[in-house]
PDB file of C-alpha atoms and ligand atoms in Angstrom:
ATOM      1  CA  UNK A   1       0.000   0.000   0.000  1.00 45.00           C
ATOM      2  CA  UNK A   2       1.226   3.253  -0.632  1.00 51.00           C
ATOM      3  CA  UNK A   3       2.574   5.532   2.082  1.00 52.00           C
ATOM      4  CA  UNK A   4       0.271   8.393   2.920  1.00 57.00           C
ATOM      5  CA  UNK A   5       1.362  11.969   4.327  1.00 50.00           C
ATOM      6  CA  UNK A   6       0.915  11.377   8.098  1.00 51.00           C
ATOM      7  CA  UNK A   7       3.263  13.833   9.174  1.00 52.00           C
ATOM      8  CA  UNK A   8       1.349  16.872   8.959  1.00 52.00           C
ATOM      9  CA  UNK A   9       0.653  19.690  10.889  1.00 73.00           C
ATOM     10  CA  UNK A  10      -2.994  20.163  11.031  1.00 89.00           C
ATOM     11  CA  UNK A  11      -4.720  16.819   9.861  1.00 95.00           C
ATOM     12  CA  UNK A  12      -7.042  16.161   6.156  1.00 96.00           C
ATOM     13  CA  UNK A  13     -10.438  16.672   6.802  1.00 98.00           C
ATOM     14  CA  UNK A  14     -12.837  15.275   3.724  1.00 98.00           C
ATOM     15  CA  UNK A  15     -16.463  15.413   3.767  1.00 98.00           C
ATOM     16  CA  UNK A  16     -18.968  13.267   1.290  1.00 98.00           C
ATOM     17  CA  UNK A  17     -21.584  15.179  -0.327  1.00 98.00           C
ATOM     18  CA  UNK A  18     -24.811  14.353  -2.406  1.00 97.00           C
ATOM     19  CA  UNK A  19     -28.056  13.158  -2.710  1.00 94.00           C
ATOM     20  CA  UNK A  20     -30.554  10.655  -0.683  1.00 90.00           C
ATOM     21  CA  UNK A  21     -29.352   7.361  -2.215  1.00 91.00           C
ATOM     22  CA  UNK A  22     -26.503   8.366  -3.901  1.00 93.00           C
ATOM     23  CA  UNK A  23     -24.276   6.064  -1.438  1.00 94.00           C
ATOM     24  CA  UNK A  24     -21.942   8.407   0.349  1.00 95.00           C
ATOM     25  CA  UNK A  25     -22.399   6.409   3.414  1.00 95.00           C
ATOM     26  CA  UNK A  26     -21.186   3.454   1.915  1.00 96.00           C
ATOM     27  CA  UNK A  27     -18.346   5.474   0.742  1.00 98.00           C
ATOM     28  CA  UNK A  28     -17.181   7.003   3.987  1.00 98.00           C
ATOM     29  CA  UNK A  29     -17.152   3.082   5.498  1.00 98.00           C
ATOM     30  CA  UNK A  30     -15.044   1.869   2.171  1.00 98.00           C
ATOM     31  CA  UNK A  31     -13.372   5.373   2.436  1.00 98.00           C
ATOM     32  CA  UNK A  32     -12.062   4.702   6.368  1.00 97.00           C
ATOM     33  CA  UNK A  33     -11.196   0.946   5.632  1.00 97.00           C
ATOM     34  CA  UNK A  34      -8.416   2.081   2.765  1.00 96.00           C
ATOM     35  CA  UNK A  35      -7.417   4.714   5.220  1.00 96.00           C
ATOM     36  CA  UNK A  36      -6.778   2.219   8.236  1.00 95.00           C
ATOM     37  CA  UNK A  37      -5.331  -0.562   5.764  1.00 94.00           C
ATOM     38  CA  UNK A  38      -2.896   2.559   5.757  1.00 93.00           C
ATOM     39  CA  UNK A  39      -2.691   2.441   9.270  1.00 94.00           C
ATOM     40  CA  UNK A  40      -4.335   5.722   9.583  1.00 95.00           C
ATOM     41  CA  UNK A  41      -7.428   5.356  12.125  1.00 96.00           C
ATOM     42  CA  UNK A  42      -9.826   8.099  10.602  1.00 97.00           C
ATOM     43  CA  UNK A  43     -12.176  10.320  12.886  1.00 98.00           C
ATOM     44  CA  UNK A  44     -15.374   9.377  11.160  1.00 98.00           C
ATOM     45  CA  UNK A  45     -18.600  11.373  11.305  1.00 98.00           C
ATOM     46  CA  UNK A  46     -21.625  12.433  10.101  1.00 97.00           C
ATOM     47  CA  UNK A  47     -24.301  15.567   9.863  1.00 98.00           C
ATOM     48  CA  UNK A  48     -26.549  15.929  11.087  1.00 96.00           C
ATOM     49  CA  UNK A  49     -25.127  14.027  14.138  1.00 96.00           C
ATOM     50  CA  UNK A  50     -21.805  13.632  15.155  1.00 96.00           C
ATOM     51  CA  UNK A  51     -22.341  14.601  18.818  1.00 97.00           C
ATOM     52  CA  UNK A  52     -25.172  13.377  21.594  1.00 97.00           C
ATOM     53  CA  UNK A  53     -26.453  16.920  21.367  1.00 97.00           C
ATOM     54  CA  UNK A  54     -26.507  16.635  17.460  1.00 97.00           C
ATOM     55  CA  UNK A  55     -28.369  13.287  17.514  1.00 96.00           C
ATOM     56  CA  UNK A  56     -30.827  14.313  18.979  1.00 96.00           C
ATOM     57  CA  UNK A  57     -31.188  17.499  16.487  1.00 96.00           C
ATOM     58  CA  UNK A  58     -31.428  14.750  14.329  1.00 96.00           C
ATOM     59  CA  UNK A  59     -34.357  13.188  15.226  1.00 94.00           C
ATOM     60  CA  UNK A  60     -35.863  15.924  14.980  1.00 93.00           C
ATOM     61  CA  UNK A  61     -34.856  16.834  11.667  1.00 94.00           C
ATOM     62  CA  UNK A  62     -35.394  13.682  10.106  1.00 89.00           C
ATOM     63  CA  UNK A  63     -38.430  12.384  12.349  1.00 84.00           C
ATOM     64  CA  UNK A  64     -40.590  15.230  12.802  1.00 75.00           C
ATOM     65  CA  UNK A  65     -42.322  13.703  15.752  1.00 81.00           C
ATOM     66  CA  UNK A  66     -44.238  16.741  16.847  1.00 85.00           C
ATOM     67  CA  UNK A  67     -46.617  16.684  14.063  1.00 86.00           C
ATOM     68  CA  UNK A  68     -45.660  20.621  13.607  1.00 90.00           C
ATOM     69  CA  UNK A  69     -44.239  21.311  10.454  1.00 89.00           C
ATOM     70  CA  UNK A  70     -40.394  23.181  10.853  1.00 94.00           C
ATOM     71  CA  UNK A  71     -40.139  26.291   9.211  1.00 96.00           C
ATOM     72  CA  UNK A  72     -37.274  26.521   6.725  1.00 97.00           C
ATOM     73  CA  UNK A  73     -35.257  28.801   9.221  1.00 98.00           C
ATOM     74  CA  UNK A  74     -35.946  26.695  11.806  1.00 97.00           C
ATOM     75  CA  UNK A  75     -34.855  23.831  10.205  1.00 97.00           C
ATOM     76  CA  UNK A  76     -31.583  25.825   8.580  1.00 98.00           C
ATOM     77  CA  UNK A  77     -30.637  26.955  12.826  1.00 98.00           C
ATOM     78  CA  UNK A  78     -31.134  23.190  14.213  1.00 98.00           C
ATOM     79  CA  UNK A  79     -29.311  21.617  10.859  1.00 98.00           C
ATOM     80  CA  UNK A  80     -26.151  24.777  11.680  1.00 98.00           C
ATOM     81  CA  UNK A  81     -26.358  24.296  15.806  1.00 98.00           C
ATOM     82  CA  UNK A  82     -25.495  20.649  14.858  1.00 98.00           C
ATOM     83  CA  UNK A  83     -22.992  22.037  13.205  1.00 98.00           C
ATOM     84  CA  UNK A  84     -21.150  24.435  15.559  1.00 98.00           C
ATOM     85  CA  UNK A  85     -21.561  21.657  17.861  1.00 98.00           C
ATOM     86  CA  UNK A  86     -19.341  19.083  15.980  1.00 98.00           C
ATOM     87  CA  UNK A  87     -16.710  20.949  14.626  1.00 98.00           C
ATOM     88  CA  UNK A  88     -16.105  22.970  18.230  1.00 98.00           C
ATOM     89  CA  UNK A  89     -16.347  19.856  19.993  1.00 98.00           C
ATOM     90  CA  UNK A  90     -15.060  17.105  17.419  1.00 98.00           C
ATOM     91  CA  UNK A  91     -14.235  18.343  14.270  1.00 98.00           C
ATOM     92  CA  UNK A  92     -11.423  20.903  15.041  1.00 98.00           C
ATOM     93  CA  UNK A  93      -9.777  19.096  18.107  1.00 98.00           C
ATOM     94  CA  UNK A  94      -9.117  16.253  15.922  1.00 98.00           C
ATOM     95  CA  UNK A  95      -7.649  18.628  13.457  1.00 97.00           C
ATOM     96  CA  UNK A  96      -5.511  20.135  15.513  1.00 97.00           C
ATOM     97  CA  UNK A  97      -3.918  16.835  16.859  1.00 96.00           C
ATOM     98  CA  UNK A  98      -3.162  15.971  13.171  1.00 95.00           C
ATOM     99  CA  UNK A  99      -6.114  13.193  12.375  1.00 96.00           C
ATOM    100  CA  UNK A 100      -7.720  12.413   9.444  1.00 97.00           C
ATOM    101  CA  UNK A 101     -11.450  13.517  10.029  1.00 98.00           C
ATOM    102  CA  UNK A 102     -14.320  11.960   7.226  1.00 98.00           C
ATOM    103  CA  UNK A 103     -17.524  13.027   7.414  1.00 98.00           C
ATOM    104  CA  UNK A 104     -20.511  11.724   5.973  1.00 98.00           C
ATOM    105  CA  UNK A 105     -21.866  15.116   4.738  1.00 98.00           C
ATOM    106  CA  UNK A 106     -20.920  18.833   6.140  1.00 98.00           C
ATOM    107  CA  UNK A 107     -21.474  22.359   5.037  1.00 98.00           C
ATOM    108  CA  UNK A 108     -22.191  22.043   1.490  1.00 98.00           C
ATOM    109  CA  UNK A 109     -25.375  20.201   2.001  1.00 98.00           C
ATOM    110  CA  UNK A 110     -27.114  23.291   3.878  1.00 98.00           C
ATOM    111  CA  UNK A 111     -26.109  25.383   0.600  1.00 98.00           C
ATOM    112  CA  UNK A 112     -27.419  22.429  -1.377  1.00 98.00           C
ATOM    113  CA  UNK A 113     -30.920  21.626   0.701  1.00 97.00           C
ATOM    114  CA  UNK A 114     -31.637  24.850   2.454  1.00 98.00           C
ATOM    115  CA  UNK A 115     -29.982  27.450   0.176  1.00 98.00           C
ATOM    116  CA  UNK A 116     -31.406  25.935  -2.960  1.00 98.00           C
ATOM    117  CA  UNK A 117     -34.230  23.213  -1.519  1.00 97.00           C
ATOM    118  CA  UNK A 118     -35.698  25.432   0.233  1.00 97.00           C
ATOM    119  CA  UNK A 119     -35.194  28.157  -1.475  1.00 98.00           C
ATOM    120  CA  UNK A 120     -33.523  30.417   1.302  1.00 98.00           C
ATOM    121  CA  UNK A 121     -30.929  31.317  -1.284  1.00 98.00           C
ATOM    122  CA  UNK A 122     -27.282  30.424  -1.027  1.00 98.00           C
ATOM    123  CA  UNK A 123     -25.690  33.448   0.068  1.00 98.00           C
ATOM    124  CA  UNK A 124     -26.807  33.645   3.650  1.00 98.00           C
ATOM    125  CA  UNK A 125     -26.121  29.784   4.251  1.00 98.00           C
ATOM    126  CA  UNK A 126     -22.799  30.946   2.982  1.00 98.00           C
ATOM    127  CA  UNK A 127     -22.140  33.063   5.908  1.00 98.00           C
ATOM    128  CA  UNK A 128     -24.249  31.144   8.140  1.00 98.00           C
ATOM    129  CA  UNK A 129     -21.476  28.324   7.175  1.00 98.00           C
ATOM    130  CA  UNK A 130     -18.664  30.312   8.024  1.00 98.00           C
ATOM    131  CA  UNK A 131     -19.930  31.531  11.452  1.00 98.00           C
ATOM    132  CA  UNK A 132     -20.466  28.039  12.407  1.00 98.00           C
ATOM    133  CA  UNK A 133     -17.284  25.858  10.621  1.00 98.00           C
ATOM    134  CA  UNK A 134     -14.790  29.465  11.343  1.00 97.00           C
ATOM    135  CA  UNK A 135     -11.664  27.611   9.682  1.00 96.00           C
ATOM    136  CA  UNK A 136     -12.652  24.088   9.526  1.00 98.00           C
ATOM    137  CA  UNK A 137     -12.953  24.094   5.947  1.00 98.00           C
ATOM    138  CA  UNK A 138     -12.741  20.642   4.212  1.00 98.00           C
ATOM    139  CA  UNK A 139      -9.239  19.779   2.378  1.00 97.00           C
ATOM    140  CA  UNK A 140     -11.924  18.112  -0.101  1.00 98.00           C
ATOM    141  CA  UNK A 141     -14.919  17.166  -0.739  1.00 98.00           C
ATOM    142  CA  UNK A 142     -16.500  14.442  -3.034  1.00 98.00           C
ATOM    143  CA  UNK A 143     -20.207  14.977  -4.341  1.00 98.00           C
ATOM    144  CA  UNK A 144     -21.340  12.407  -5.945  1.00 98.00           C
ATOM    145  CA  UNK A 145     -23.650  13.396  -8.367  1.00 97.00           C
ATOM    146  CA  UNK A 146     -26.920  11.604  -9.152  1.00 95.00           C
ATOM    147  CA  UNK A 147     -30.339  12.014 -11.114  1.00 94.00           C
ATOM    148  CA  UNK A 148     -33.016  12.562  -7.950  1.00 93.00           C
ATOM    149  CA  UNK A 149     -35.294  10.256  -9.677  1.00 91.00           C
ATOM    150  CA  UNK A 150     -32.554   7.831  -9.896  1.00 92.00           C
ATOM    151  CA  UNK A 151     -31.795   8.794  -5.598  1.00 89.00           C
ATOM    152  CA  UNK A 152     -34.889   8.279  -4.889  1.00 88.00           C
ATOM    153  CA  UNK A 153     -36.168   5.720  -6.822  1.00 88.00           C
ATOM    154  CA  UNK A 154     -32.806   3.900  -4.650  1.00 90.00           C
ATOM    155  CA  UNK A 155     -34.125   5.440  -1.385  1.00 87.00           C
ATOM    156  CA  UNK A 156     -37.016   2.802  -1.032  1.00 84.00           C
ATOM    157  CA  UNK A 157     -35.375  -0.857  -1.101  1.00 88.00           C
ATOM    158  CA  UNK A 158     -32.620   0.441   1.050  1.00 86.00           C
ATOM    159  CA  UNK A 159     -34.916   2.007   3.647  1.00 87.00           C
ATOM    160  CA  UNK A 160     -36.679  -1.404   3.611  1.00 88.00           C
ATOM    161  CA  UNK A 161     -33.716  -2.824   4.158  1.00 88.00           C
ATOM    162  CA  UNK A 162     -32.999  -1.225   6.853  1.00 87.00           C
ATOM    163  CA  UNK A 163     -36.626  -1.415   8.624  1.00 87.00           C
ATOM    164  CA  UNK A 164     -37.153   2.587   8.377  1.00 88.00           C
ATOM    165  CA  UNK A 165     -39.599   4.362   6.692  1.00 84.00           C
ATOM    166  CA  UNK A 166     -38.500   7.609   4.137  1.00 83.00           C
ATOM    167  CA  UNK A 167     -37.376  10.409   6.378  1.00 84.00           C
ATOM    168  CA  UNK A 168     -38.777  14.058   6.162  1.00 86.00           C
ATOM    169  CA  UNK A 169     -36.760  14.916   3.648  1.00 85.00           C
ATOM    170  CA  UNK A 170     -36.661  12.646   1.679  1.00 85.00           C
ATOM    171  CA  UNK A 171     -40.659  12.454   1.838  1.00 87.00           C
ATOM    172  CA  UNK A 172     -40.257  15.744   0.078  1.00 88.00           C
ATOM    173  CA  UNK A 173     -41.618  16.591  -3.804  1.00 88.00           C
ATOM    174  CA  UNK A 174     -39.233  15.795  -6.483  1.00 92.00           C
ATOM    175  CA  UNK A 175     -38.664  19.501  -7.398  1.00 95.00           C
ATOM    176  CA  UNK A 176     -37.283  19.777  -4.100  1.00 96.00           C
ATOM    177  CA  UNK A 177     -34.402  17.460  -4.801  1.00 95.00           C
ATOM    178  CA  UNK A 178     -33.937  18.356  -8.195  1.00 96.00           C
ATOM    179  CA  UNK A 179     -33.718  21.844  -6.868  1.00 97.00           C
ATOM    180  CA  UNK A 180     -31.010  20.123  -4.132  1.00 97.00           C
ATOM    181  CA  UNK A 181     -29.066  18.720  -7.603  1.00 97.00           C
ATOM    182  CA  UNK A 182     -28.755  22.028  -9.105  1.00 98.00           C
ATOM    183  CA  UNK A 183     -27.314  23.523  -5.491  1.00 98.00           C
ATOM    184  CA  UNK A 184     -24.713  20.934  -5.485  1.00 98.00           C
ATOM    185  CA  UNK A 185     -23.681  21.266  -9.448  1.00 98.00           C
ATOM    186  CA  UNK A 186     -23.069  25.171  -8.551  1.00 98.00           C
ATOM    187  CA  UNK A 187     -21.189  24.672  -5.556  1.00 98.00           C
ATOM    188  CA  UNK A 188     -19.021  22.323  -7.775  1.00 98.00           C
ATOM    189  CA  UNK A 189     -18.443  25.070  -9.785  1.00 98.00           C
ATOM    190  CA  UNK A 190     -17.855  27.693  -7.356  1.00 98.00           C
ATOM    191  CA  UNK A 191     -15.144  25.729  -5.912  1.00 98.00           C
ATOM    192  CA  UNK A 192     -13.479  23.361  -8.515  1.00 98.00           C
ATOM    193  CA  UNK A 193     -10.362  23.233  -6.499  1.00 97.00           C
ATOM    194  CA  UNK A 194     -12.334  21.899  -2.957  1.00 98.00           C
ATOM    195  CA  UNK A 195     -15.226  19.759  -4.721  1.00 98.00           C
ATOM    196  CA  UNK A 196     -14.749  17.007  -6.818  1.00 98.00           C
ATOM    197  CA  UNK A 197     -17.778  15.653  -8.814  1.00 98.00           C
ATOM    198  CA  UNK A 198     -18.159  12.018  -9.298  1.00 98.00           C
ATOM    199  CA  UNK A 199     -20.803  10.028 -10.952  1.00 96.00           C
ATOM    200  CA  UNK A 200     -22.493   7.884  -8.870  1.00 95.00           C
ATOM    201  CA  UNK A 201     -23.976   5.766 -11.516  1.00 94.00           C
ATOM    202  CA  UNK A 202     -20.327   4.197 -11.313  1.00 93.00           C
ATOM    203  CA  UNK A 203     -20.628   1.123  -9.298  1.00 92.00           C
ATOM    204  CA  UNK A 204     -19.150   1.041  -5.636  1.00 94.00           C
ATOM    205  CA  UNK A 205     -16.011  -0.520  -6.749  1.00 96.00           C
ATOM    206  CA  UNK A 206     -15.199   2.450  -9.346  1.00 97.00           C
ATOM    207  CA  UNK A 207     -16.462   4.918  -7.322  1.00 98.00           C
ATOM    208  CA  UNK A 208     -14.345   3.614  -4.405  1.00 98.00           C
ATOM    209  CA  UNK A 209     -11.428   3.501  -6.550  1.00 97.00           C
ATOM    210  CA  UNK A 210     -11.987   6.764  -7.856  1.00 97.00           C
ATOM    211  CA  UNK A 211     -11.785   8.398  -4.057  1.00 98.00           C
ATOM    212  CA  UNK A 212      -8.981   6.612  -3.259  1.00 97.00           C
ATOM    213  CA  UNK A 213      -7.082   7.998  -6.519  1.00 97.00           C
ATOM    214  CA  UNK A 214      -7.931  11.275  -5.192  1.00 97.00           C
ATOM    215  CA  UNK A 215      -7.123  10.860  -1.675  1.00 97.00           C
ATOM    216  CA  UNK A 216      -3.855   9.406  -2.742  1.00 95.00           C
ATOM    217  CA  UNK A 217      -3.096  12.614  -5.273  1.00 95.00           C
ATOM    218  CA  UNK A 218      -3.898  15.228  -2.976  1.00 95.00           C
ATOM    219  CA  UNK A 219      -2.603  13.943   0.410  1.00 94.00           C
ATOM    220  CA  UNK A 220      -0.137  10.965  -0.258  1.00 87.00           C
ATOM    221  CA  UNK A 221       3.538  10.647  -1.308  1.00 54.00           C
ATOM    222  CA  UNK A 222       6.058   7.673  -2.998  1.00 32.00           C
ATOM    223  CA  UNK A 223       3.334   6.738  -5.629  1.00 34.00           C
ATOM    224  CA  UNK A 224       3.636   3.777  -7.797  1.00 35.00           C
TER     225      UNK A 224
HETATM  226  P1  TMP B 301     -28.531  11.311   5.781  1.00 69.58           P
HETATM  227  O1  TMP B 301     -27.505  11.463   6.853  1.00 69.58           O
HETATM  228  O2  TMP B 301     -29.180   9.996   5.789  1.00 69.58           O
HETATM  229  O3  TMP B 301     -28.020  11.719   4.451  1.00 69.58           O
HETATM  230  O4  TMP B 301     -29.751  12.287   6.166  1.00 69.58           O
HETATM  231  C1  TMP B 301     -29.610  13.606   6.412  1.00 69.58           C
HETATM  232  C2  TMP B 301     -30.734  14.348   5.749  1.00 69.58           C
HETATM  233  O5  TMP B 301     -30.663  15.710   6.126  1.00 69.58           O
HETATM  234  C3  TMP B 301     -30.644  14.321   4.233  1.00 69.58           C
HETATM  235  O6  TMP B 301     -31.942  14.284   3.682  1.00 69.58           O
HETATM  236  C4  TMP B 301     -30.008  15.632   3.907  1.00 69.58           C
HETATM  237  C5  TMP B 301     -30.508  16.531   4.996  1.00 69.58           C
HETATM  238  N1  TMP B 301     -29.619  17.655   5.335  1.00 69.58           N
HETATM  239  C6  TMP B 301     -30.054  18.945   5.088  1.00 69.58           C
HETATM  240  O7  TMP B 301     -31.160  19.157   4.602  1.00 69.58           O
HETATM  241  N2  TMP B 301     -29.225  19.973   5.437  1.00 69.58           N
HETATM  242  C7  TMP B 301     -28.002  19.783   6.021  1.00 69.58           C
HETATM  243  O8  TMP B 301     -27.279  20.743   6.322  1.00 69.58           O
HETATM  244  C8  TMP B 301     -27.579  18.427   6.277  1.00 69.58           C
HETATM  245  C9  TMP B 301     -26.263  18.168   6.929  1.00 69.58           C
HETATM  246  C10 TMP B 301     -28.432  17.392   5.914  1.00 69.58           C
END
């Protein structure tokens, strides 16, 4: 296996971005199992979540037991308190003592679902993002990119699967997550250098591979 950098001063932080059902969780887990074949033992995490007090802004994000419907702000605050949470508590300690720190979404999806979702427009996620991340800015990030019918149309058998039923948001119309696809494709553009955009159609193994590639050109050394 090649050598990776592990001799750096603040540590790689990498998120996973993109739709319901486009298999980012999957690709964290194959993601950390390369990394500690390295012998690199990665912080893994996930948003929203990450912390107890962000689990439990989870369920209510994702459950909506209350019966009240969240108003988009609403819903933007709990999704960016999760937020400050992790990185403050998590996120940037881990940094700072030189790990490698995956998470299973971050920042990007708030531009992506709440910015462009829900409309709210992606500017004031923007700053909203920077108030709550400061300089905990992913080295990179991988979106992989998907149709939302194709997402969603995925969404069912694996929810089955799993013995849950669809979540809130992914309950939603399928303007909302094409709206979500279109959020992602310009933050791809706004930041070529940070996002890389892969196609998820690729099976797991290419996809997999693909990451790897990238981890490998933008954070390892002795190649080949
Ligand atoms: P997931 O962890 O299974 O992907 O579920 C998280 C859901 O929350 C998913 O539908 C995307 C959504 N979400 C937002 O709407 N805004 C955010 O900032 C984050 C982190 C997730």
């Amino acid at each position: 296996m090649n050598a990776l950098c592990h001799e750096r001063r603040r540590g790689v932080f990498i998120t996973l971005e993109g739709p319901d059902g486009s298999g980012k969780s999957t690709q964290v887990r194959l993601l950390a199992d390369r990394l500690r074949k390295c012998g690199i033992e990665p912080l893994i995490t996930r948003e929203p979540g990450g912390t107890r007090t962000g689990e439990q802004i989870r369920e209510i994000l994702q459950h909506d037991r209350t019966g009240e419907a969240l108003v988009p702000e609403a819903e933007t605050f709990l999704f960016l308190a999760a937020r400050a949470q992790l990185v403050q508590t998590i996120i940037r300690p881990a940094l700072q003592e030189g790990r490698w720190v995956v998470s299973d979404r971050f920042m990007d999806s708030t531009v992506a679902y709440q910015g462009y979702g829900r409309g709210l427009g992606a500017e004031i996620i923007e700053r909203m993002n920077a108030w709550a991340v400061g300089d905990a800015i992913p080295d990179l990030t991988i979106l992989l990119d998907l149709e939302p019918t194709e997402g969603l149309a995925r969404i069912g058998p694996r929810n089955r699967a799993n013995g849950c039923e669809a979540d809130r948001l992914e309950r939603e119309a399928l303007a909302f997550h094409e709206r979500i696809r279109e959020g992602y494709l310009a933050l791809a553009a706004r930041y070529p250098k940070r996002i890389c955009l892969l196609d998820a159609r690729n099976g797991l193994d290419g996809i997999s591979q693909r990451i790897w590639t990238l981890v490998e050109e933008r954070f390892g050394y002795g190649l080949g």
